[in-house]
Amino acid sequence: MDIKKDDIEVKKSDLIASALKGVCGALPLVGSSIAEIISYLIPNQRLDRIASFLKVLESKIDPEEAAKVEARILEEKSIDLMEDGFLQAARALSKERIDYIASLLKNSLTDEDLERIAYKKLLSILAEINDVEVLILKSYSGSIAQQQKFRQKHQQVVTGTVVHLGSSQEEVDKHAIHETYRTNLARLNLLKIRFQQPRRGESAEFDEKTGMMKASGYEITSLGRLLLRSIDQDGNIQ
């Protein structure tokens, strides 16, 4: 089928105009102005993101698996998952985010072991973490040597702003926000607290406030590794 690009753009504009007519018709005072702003900026931009997402998704599918993917993509469970993927792709603000979503959907269509309801859950978890948190999660995967190399390369992103007594308010604020990233990953059970192990012959150290063993950092969980695998980032420590 030979469809010209201009024809596609016209059809896309017609769809947008049709959808807006009903919504903005109920706003007699500002409806026309809002319709103009939305139709010019938001829908076109988001449709472009979905178009980019679909191109990335197709590029990830092995031609030898095309027939299997085509059959599975029309199943009800896949349609439901694709719908969620479209919504996330429409809001994606980076190429990396589009790549993560496309990888997850590709794997959901080709993986014979993990059910699509599990991928739906993973997609919802992905929606709850930002791109910085993905990098932080990656920094806990791989070998010790890979982790160190990765953290050195992405030090500013993974470590964040280090504060001291002479730090400015801006630096303190940035540090406060960065601290929430690991907390969020732990909340989602992607990271877990690693406690200090006492040396031989020594007693364990406990925090006076909580009465618990002192923490020595975080480590990645099985769910964290599964999420990285689902977006093709496990083992991709660069």
PDB file of C-alpha atoms in Angstrom:
ATOM      1  CA  MET A   1       0.000   0.000   0.000  1.00  0.00           C
ATOM      2  CA  ASP A   2       1.478   3.296  -1.119  1.00  0.00           C
ATOM      3  CA  ILE A   3       0.525   6.028   1.328  1.00  0.00           C
ATOM      4  CA  LYS A   4       2.154   9.391   0.921  1.00  0.00           C
ATOM      5  CA  LYS A   5       3.525  11.180   3.960  1.00  0.00           C
ATOM      6  CA  ASP A   6       1.333  14.221   3.253  1.00  0.00           C
ATOM      7  CA  ASP A   7      -1.755  12.000   3.298  1.00  0.00           C
ATOM      8  CA  ILE A   8      -0.774  10.591   6.691  1.00  0.00           C
ATOM      9  CA  GLU A   9      -0.279  14.084   8.101  1.00  0.00           C
ATOM     10  CA  VAL A  10      -3.706  15.164   6.819  1.00  0.00           C
ATOM     11  CA  LYS A  11      -5.404  12.107   8.337  1.00  0.00           C
ATOM     12  CA  LYS A  12      -3.586  12.680  11.617  1.00  0.00           C
ATOM     13  CA  SER A  13      -4.768  16.299  11.719  1.00  0.00           C
ATOM     14  CA  ASP A  14      -8.334  15.205  10.928  1.00  0.00           C
ATOM     15  CA  LEU A  15      -8.292  12.740  13.833  1.00  0.00           C
ATOM     16  CA  ILE A  16      -7.030  15.404  16.204  1.00  0.00           C
ATOM     17  CA  ALA A  17      -9.596  17.962  15.061  1.00  0.00           C
ATOM     18  CA  SER A  18     -12.424  15.440  15.406  1.00  0.00           C
ATOM     19  CA  ALA A  19     -11.432  14.448  18.924  1.00  0.00           C
ATOM     20  CA  LEU A  20     -11.146  18.049  20.062  1.00  0.00           C
ATOM     21  CA  LYS A  21     -14.455  19.184  18.619  1.00  0.00           C
ATOM     22  CA  GLY A  22     -16.545  17.368  21.206  1.00  0.00           C
ATOM     23  CA  VAL A  23     -14.383  18.260  24.190  1.00  0.00           C
ATOM     24  CA  CYS A  24     -13.840  21.933  23.455  1.00  0.00           C
ATOM     25  CA  GLY A  25     -17.434  22.442  22.333  1.00  0.00           C
ATOM     26  CA  ALA A  26     -18.433  22.317  25.998  1.00  0.00           C
ATOM     27  CA  LEU A  27     -16.151  25.264  26.782  1.00  0.00           C
ATOM     28  CA  PRO A  28     -17.858  28.294  25.193  1.00  0.00           C
ATOM     29  CA  LEU A  29     -15.509  30.895  26.643  1.00  0.00           C
ATOM     30  CA  VAL A  30     -12.046  29.407  26.127  1.00  0.00           C
ATOM     31  CA  GLY A  31     -12.784  26.277  24.105  1.00  0.00           C
ATOM     32  CA  SER A  32     -11.583  27.547  20.744  1.00  0.00           C
ATOM     33  CA  SER A  33      -8.331  28.904  22.174  1.00  0.00           C
ATOM     34  CA  ILE A  34      -7.592  25.699  24.090  1.00  0.00           C
ATOM     35  CA  ALA A  35      -8.344  23.601  21.017  1.00  0.00           C
ATOM     36  CA  GLU A  36      -5.888  25.621  18.966  1.00  0.00           C
ATOM     37  CA  ILE A  37      -3.126  25.270  21.560  1.00  0.00           C
ATOM     38  CA  ILE A  38      -3.666  21.540  22.123  1.00  0.00           C
ATOM     39  CA  SER A  39      -4.050  20.659  18.467  1.00  0.00           C
ATOM     40  CA  TYR A  40      -0.886  22.557  17.583  1.00  0.00           C
ATOM     41  CA  LEU A  41       1.368  21.429  20.409  1.00  0.00           C
ATOM     42  CA  ILE A  42       0.349  18.407  22.441  1.00  0.00           C
ATOM     43  CA  PRO A  43      -1.341  15.776  20.254  1.00  0.00           C
ATOM     44  CA  ASN A  44       1.040  16.146  17.310  1.00  0.00           C
ATOM     45  CA  GLN A  45       4.009  15.959  19.641  1.00  0.00           C
ATOM     46  CA  ARG A  46       2.672  12.874  21.370  1.00  0.00           C
ATOM     47  CA  LEU A  47       1.716  11.173  18.126  1.00  0.00           C
ATOM     48  CA  ASP A  48       5.253  11.813  16.926  1.00  0.00           C
ATOM     49  CA  ARG A  49       6.571  10.125  20.078  1.00  0.00           C
ATOM     50  CA  ILE A  50       4.360   7.103  19.451  1.00  0.00           C
ATOM     51  CA  ALA A  51       5.559   6.990  15.840  1.00  0.00           C
ATOM     52  CA  SER A  52       9.182   7.018  17.061  1.00  0.00           C
ATOM     53  CA  PHE A  53       8.326   4.338  19.603  1.00  0.00           C
ATOM     54  CA  LEU A  54       6.798   2.067  16.944  1.00  0.00           C
ATOM     55  CA  LYS A  55       9.879   2.421  14.742  1.00  0.00           C
ATOM     56  CA  VAL A  56      12.127   1.445  17.644  1.00  0.00           C
ATOM     57  CA  LEU A  57       9.853  -1.477  18.534  1.00  0.00           C
ATOM     58  CA  GLU A  58       9.917  -2.838  14.996  1.00  0.00           C
ATOM     59  CA  SER A  59      13.704  -2.509  14.805  1.00  0.00           C
ATOM     60  CA  LYS A  60      13.996  -4.757  17.870  1.00  0.00           C
ATOM     61  CA  ILE A  61      11.925  -7.620  16.475  1.00  0.00           C
ATOM     62  CA  ASP A  62      13.863 -10.461  14.875  1.00  0.00           C
ATOM     63  CA  PRO A  63      12.485 -11.069  11.342  1.00  0.00           C
ATOM     64  CA  GLU A  64      12.506 -14.800  12.089  1.00  0.00           C
ATOM     65  CA  GLU A  65      10.048 -14.205  14.935  1.00  0.00           C
ATOM     66  CA  ALA A  66       7.815 -11.858  12.943  1.00  0.00           C
ATOM     67  CA  ALA A  67       5.070 -14.431  12.371  1.00  0.00           C
ATOM     68  CA  LYS A  68       4.893 -15.346  16.056  1.00  0.00           C
ATOM     69  CA  VAL A  69       4.890 -11.710  17.092  1.00  0.00           C
ATOM     70  CA  GLU A  70       2.159 -10.848  14.580  1.00  0.00           C
ATOM     71  CA  ALA A  71      -0.047 -13.618  15.990  1.00  0.00           C
ATOM     72  CA  ARG A  72       0.550 -12.694  19.638  1.00  0.00           C
ATOM     73  CA  ILE A  73       0.162  -8.963  19.162  1.00  0.00           C
ATOM     74  CA  LEU A  74      -3.525  -9.392  18.249  1.00  0.00           C
ATOM     75  CA  GLU A  75      -4.302 -11.352  21.417  1.00  0.00           C
ATOM     76  CA  GLU A  76      -6.364  -9.515  24.024  1.00  0.00           C
ATOM     77  CA  LYS A  77      -3.600  -9.570  26.658  1.00  0.00           C
ATOM     78  CA  SER A  78      -1.122  -8.095  24.199  1.00  0.00           C
ATOM     79  CA  ILE A  79      -3.515  -5.375  23.068  1.00  0.00           C
ATOM     80  CA  ASP A  80      -4.026  -4.349  26.687  1.00  0.00           C
ATOM     81  CA  LEU A  81      -0.270  -4.220  27.252  1.00  0.00           C
ATOM     82  CA  MET A  82       0.337  -2.332  23.998  1.00  0.00           C
ATOM     83  CA  GLU A  83      -2.239   0.256  25.049  1.00  0.00           C
ATOM     84  CA  ASP A  84      -0.300   0.871  28.270  1.00  0.00           C
ATOM     85  CA  GLY A  85       2.897   1.071  26.257  1.00  0.00           C
ATOM     86  CA  PHE A  86       1.411   3.665  23.902  1.00  0.00           C
ATOM     87  CA  LEU A  87       0.336   5.824  26.842  1.00  0.00           C
ATOM     88  CA  GLN A  88       3.807   5.708  28.353  1.00  0.00           C
ATOM     89  CA  ALA A  89       5.498   6.336  25.001  1.00  0.00           C
ATOM     90  CA  ALA A  90       3.281   9.389  24.444  1.00  0.00           C
ATOM     91  CA  ARG A  91       4.640  10.847  27.681  1.00  0.00           C
ATOM     92  CA  ALA A  92       8.256   9.808  27.135  1.00  0.00           C
ATOM     93  CA  LEU A  93      10.689  12.706  27.278  1.00  0.00           C
ATOM     94  CA  SER A  94      13.841  10.886  26.171  1.00  0.00           C
ATOM     95  CA  LYS A  95      14.999   8.444  23.519  1.00  0.00           C
ATOM     96  CA  GLU A  96      16.205   6.176  26.312  1.00  0.00           C
ATOM     97  CA  ARG A  97      12.719   5.982  27.794  1.00  0.00           C
ATOM     98  CA  ILE A  98      11.203   5.086  24.423  1.00  0.00           C
ATOM     99  CA  ASP A  99      13.871   2.408  24.015  1.00  0.00           C
ATOM    100  CA  TYR A 100      13.078   0.936  27.457  1.00  0.00           C
ATOM    101  CA  ILE A 101       9.360   0.730  26.686  1.00  0.00           C
ATOM    102  CA  ALA A 102       9.942  -0.743  23.229  1.00  0.00           C
ATOM    103  CA  SER A 103      12.318  -3.375  24.650  1.00  0.00           C
ATOM    104  CA  LEU A 104       9.824  -4.396  27.312  1.00  0.00           C
ATOM    105  CA  LEU A 105       6.986  -4.788  24.805  1.00  0.00           C
ATOM    106  CA  LYS A 106       9.240  -6.663  22.387  1.00  0.00           C
ATOM    107  CA  ASN A 107      10.195  -9.097  25.141  1.00  0.00           C
ATOM    108  CA  SER A 108       6.553  -9.521  26.161  1.00  0.00           C
ATOM    109  CA  LEU A 109       5.781 -10.648  22.605  1.00  0.00           C
ATOM    110  CA  THR A 110       8.703 -13.054  22.285  1.00  0.00           C
ATOM    111  CA  ASP A 111       9.228 -14.414  25.802  1.00  0.00           C
ATOM    112  CA  GLU A 112       7.784 -17.899  26.240  1.00  0.00           C
ATOM    113  CA  ASP A 113       8.544 -18.129  29.963  1.00  0.00           C
ATOM    114  CA  LEU A 114       7.132 -14.971  31.549  1.00  0.00           C
ATOM    115  CA  GLU A 115       3.396 -14.280  31.216  1.00  0.00           C
ATOM    116  CA  ARG A 116       2.219 -10.997  29.766  1.00  0.00           C
ATOM    117  CA  ILE A 117       0.458 -10.118  33.007  1.00  0.00           C
ATOM    118  CA  ALA A 118       3.932 -10.081  34.566  1.00  0.00           C
ATOM    119  CA  TYR A 119       5.152  -7.729  31.820  1.00  0.00           C
ATOM    120  CA  LYS A 120       2.157  -5.498  32.502  1.00  0.00           C
ATOM    121  CA  LYS A 121       3.322  -5.266  36.108  1.00  0.00           C
ATOM    122  CA  LEU A 122       6.895  -4.550  35.010  1.00  0.00           C
ATOM    123  CA  LEU A 123       5.652  -1.821  32.680  1.00  0.00           C
ATOM    124  CA  SER A 124       3.751  -0.213  35.551  1.00  0.00           C
ATOM    125  CA  ILE A 125       6.906  -0.334  37.698  1.00  0.00           C
ATOM    126  CA  LEU A 126       8.912   1.227  34.864  1.00  0.00           C
ATOM    127  CA  ALA A 127       6.399   4.080  34.827  1.00  0.00           C
ATOM    128  CA  GLU A 128       7.190   4.768  38.490  1.00  0.00           C
ATOM    129  CA  ILE A 129      10.916   5.312  38.013  1.00  0.00           C
ATOM    130  CA  ASN A 130      12.689   7.999  36.019  1.00  0.00           C
ATOM    131  CA  ASP A 131      15.700   7.682  33.723  1.00  0.00           C
ATOM    132  CA  VAL A 132      18.122   8.620  36.514  1.00  0.00           C
ATOM    133  CA  GLU A 133      16.710   5.837  38.680  1.00  0.00           C
ATOM    134  CA  VAL A 134      17.195   3.358  35.841  1.00  0.00           C
ATOM    135  CA  LEU A 135      20.881   4.322  35.700  1.00  0.00           C
ATOM    136  CA  ILE A 136      21.189   4.043  39.478  1.00  0.00           C
ATOM    137  CA  LEU A 137      19.592   0.598  39.362  1.00  0.00           C
ATOM    138  CA  LYS A 138      22.026  -0.435  36.616  1.00  0.00           C
ATOM    139  CA  SER A 139      24.928   0.703  38.799  1.00  0.00           C
ATOM    140  CA  TYR A 140      24.121  -2.156  41.200  1.00  0.00           C
ATOM    141  CA  SER A 141      24.096  -4.883  38.526  1.00  0.00           C
ATOM    142  CA  GLY A 142      26.982  -6.729  36.916  1.00  0.00           C
ATOM    143  CA  SER A 143      30.277  -7.646  38.533  1.00  0.00           C
ATOM    144  CA  ILE A 144      32.022  -5.467  41.126  1.00  0.00           C
ATOM    145  CA  ALA A 145      34.478  -4.295  38.458  1.00  0.00           C
ATOM    146  CA  GLN A 146      31.607  -3.434  36.073  1.00  0.00           C
ATOM    147  CA  GLN A 147      29.786  -1.538  38.819  1.00  0.00           C
ATOM    148  CA  GLN A 148      32.873   0.529  39.641  1.00  0.00           C
ATOM    149  CA  LYS A 149      33.523   1.328  35.989  1.00  0.00           C
ATOM    150  CA  PHE A 150      29.879   2.267  35.429  1.00  0.00           C
ATOM    151  CA  ARG A 151      29.777   4.517  38.505  1.00  0.00           C
ATOM    152  CA  GLN A 152      32.947   6.284  37.452  1.00  0.00           C
ATOM    153  CA  LYS A 153      31.525   6.964  33.989  1.00  0.00           C
ATOM    154  CA  HIS A 154      28.165   8.153  35.322  1.00  0.00           C
ATOM    155  CA  GLN A 155      29.393   9.537  38.632  1.00  0.00           C
ATOM    156  CA  GLN A 156      27.438  12.790  38.580  1.00  0.00           C
ATOM    157  CA  VAL A 157      24.174  10.993  37.795  1.00  0.00           C
ATOM    158  CA  VAL A 158      24.644   7.989  40.086  1.00  0.00           C
ATOM    159  CA  THR A 159      26.265   9.763  43.031  1.00  0.00           C
ATOM    160  CA  GLY A 160      24.622  13.148  42.740  1.00  0.00           C
ATOM    161  CA  THR A 161      25.695  16.316  44.494  1.00  0.00           C
ATOM    162  CA  VAL A 162      27.866  15.775  47.567  1.00  0.00           C
ATOM    163  CA  VAL A 163      27.018  18.238  50.316  1.00  0.00           C
ATOM    164  CA  HIS A 164      29.115  19.623  53.183  1.00  0.00           C
ATOM    165  CA  LEU A 165      28.897  22.469  55.679  1.00  0.00           C
ATOM    166  CA  GLY A 166      29.777  25.037  53.018  1.00  0.00           C
ATOM    167  CA  SER A 167      27.274  23.777  50.442  1.00  0.00           C
ATOM    168  CA  SER A 168      24.843  26.234  48.899  1.00  0.00           C
ATOM    169  CA  GLN A 169      21.097  25.868  49.302  1.00  0.00           C
ATOM    170  CA  GLU A 170      20.876  24.804  45.659  1.00  0.00           C
ATOM    171  CA  GLU A 171      23.364  21.972  46.276  1.00  0.00           C
ATOM    172  CA  VAL A 172      21.494  20.906  49.411  1.00  0.00           C
ATOM    173  CA  ASP A 173      18.219  20.873  47.468  1.00  0.00           C
ATOM    174  CA  LYS A 174      19.713  18.792  44.631  1.00  0.00           C
ATOM    175  CA  HIS A 175      21.127  16.333  47.172  1.00  0.00           C
ATOM    176  CA  ALA A 176      17.737  16.055  48.887  1.00  0.00           C
ATOM    177  CA  ILE A 177      16.031  15.189  45.589  1.00  0.00           C
ATOM    178  CA  HIS A 178      18.754  12.701  44.639  1.00  0.00           C
ATOM    179  CA  GLU A 179      18.331  10.899  47.962  1.00  0.00           C
ATOM    180  CA  THR A 180      14.738  10.111  47.009  1.00  0.00           C
ATOM    181  CA  TYR A 181      15.861   8.096  43.972  1.00  0.00           C
ATOM    182  CA  ARG A 182      17.311   5.176  45.934  1.00  0.00           C
ATOM    183  CA  THR A 183      14.465   5.426  48.426  1.00  0.00           C
ATOM    184  CA  ASN A 184      11.984   5.039  45.572  1.00  0.00           C
ATOM    185  CA  LEU A 185      13.882   2.074  44.122  1.00  0.00           C
ATOM    186  CA  ALA A 186      13.834   0.437  47.562  1.00  0.00           C
ATOM    187  CA  ARG A 187      10.107   1.199  47.948  1.00  0.00           C
ATOM    188  CA  LEU A 188       9.444  -0.669  44.705  1.00  0.00           C
ATOM    189  CA  ASN A 189      11.618  -3.578  45.895  1.00  0.00           C
ATOM    190  CA  LEU A 190      14.125  -3.014  43.088  1.00  0.00           C
ATOM    191  CA  LEU A 191      16.862  -2.323  45.642  1.00  0.00           C
ATOM    192  CA  LYS A 192      17.178  -3.528  49.202  1.00  0.00           C
ATOM    193  CA  ILE A 193      19.257  -2.282  52.121  1.00  0.00           C
ATOM    194  CA  ARG A 194      22.502  -4.151  52.700  1.00  0.00           C
ATOM    195  CA  PHE A 195      23.468  -4.399  56.353  1.00  0.00           C
ATOM    196  CA  GLN A 196      26.993  -4.372  57.711  1.00  0.00           C
ATOM    197  CA  GLN A 197      28.290  -7.825  58.424  1.00  0.00           C
ATOM    198  CA  PRO A 198      30.420  -8.048  61.572  1.00  0.00           C
ATOM    199  CA  ARG A 199      33.962  -9.256  61.219  1.00  0.00           C
ATOM    200  CA  ARG A 200      34.953 -12.557  62.794  1.00  0.00           C
ATOM    201  CA  GLY A 201      35.046 -12.208  66.550  1.00  0.00           C
ATOM    202  CA  GLU A 202      33.217  -8.864  66.518  1.00  0.00           C
ATOM    203  CA  SER A 203      29.644  -8.053  67.426  1.00  0.00           C
ATOM    204  CA  ALA A 204      27.230  -6.542  64.970  1.00  0.00           C
ATOM    205  CA  GLU A 205      26.790  -2.763  65.100  1.00  0.00           C
ATOM    206  CA  PHE A 206      23.307  -1.411  65.718  1.00  0.00           C
ATOM    207  CA  ASP A 207      21.804   1.992  65.056  1.00  0.00           C
ATOM    208  CA  GLU A 208      20.941   3.691  68.338  1.00  0.00           C
ATOM    209  CA  LYS A 209      17.791   5.307  66.940  1.00  0.00           C
ATOM    210  CA  THR A 210      16.237   2.324  65.169  1.00  0.00           C
ATOM    211  CA  GLY A 211      17.799  -0.534  67.096  1.00  0.00           C
ATOM    212  CA  MET A 212      18.537  -2.244  63.751  1.00  0.00           C
ATOM    213  CA  MET A 213      21.847  -3.290  62.310  1.00  0.00           C
ATOM    214  CA  LYS A 214      23.681  -0.443  60.615  1.00  0.00           C
ATOM    215  CA  ALA A 215      23.167  -0.234  56.883  1.00  0.00           C
ATOM    216  CA  SER A 216      26.154  -0.206  54.553  1.00  0.00           C
ATOM    217  CA  GLY A 217      24.326   0.628  51.340  1.00  0.00           C
ATOM    218  CA  TYR A 218      21.993  -1.035  48.876  1.00  0.00           C
ATOM    219  CA  GLU A 219      22.012  -4.073  46.620  1.00  0.00           C
ATOM    220  CA  ILE A 220      19.842  -5.025  43.683  1.00  0.00           C
ATOM    221  CA  THR A 221      16.951  -7.447  44.189  1.00  0.00           C
ATOM    222  CA  SER A 222      15.682 -10.249  41.967  1.00  0.00           C
ATOM    223  CA  LEU A 223      12.859  -7.972  40.854  1.00  0.00           C
ATOM    224  CA  GLY A 224      15.390  -5.255  40.028  1.00  0.00           C
ATOM    225  CA  ARG A 225      17.341  -7.658  37.824  1.00  0.00           C
ATOM    226  CA  LEU A 226      14.121  -8.842  36.170  1.00  0.00           C
ATOM    227  CA  LEU A 227      13.133  -5.269  35.338  1.00  0.00           C
ATOM    228  CA  LEU A 228      16.557  -4.597  33.806  1.00  0.00           C
ATOM    229  CA  ARG A 229      16.278  -7.783  31.740  1.00  0.00           C
ATOM    230  CA  SER A 230      12.810  -6.791  30.553  1.00  0.00           C
ATOM    231  CA  ILE A 231      14.173  -3.507  29.143  1.00  0.00           C
ATOM    232  CA  ASP A 232      17.370  -5.132  27.798  1.00  0.00           C
ATOM    233  CA  GLN A 233      19.615  -3.332  30.276  1.00  0.00           C
ATOM    234  CA  ASP A 234      20.801  -6.268  32.389  1.00  0.00           C
ATOM    235  CA  GLY A 235      24.415  -6.957  31.467  1.00  0.00           C
ATOM    236  CA  ASN A 236      24.493  -3.739  29.425  1.00  0.00           C
ATOM    237  CA  ILE A 237      26.778  -2.023  31.942  1.00  0.00           C
ATOM    238  CA  GLN A 238      28.629   0.634  29.997  1.00  0.00           C
TER     239      GLN A 238
END
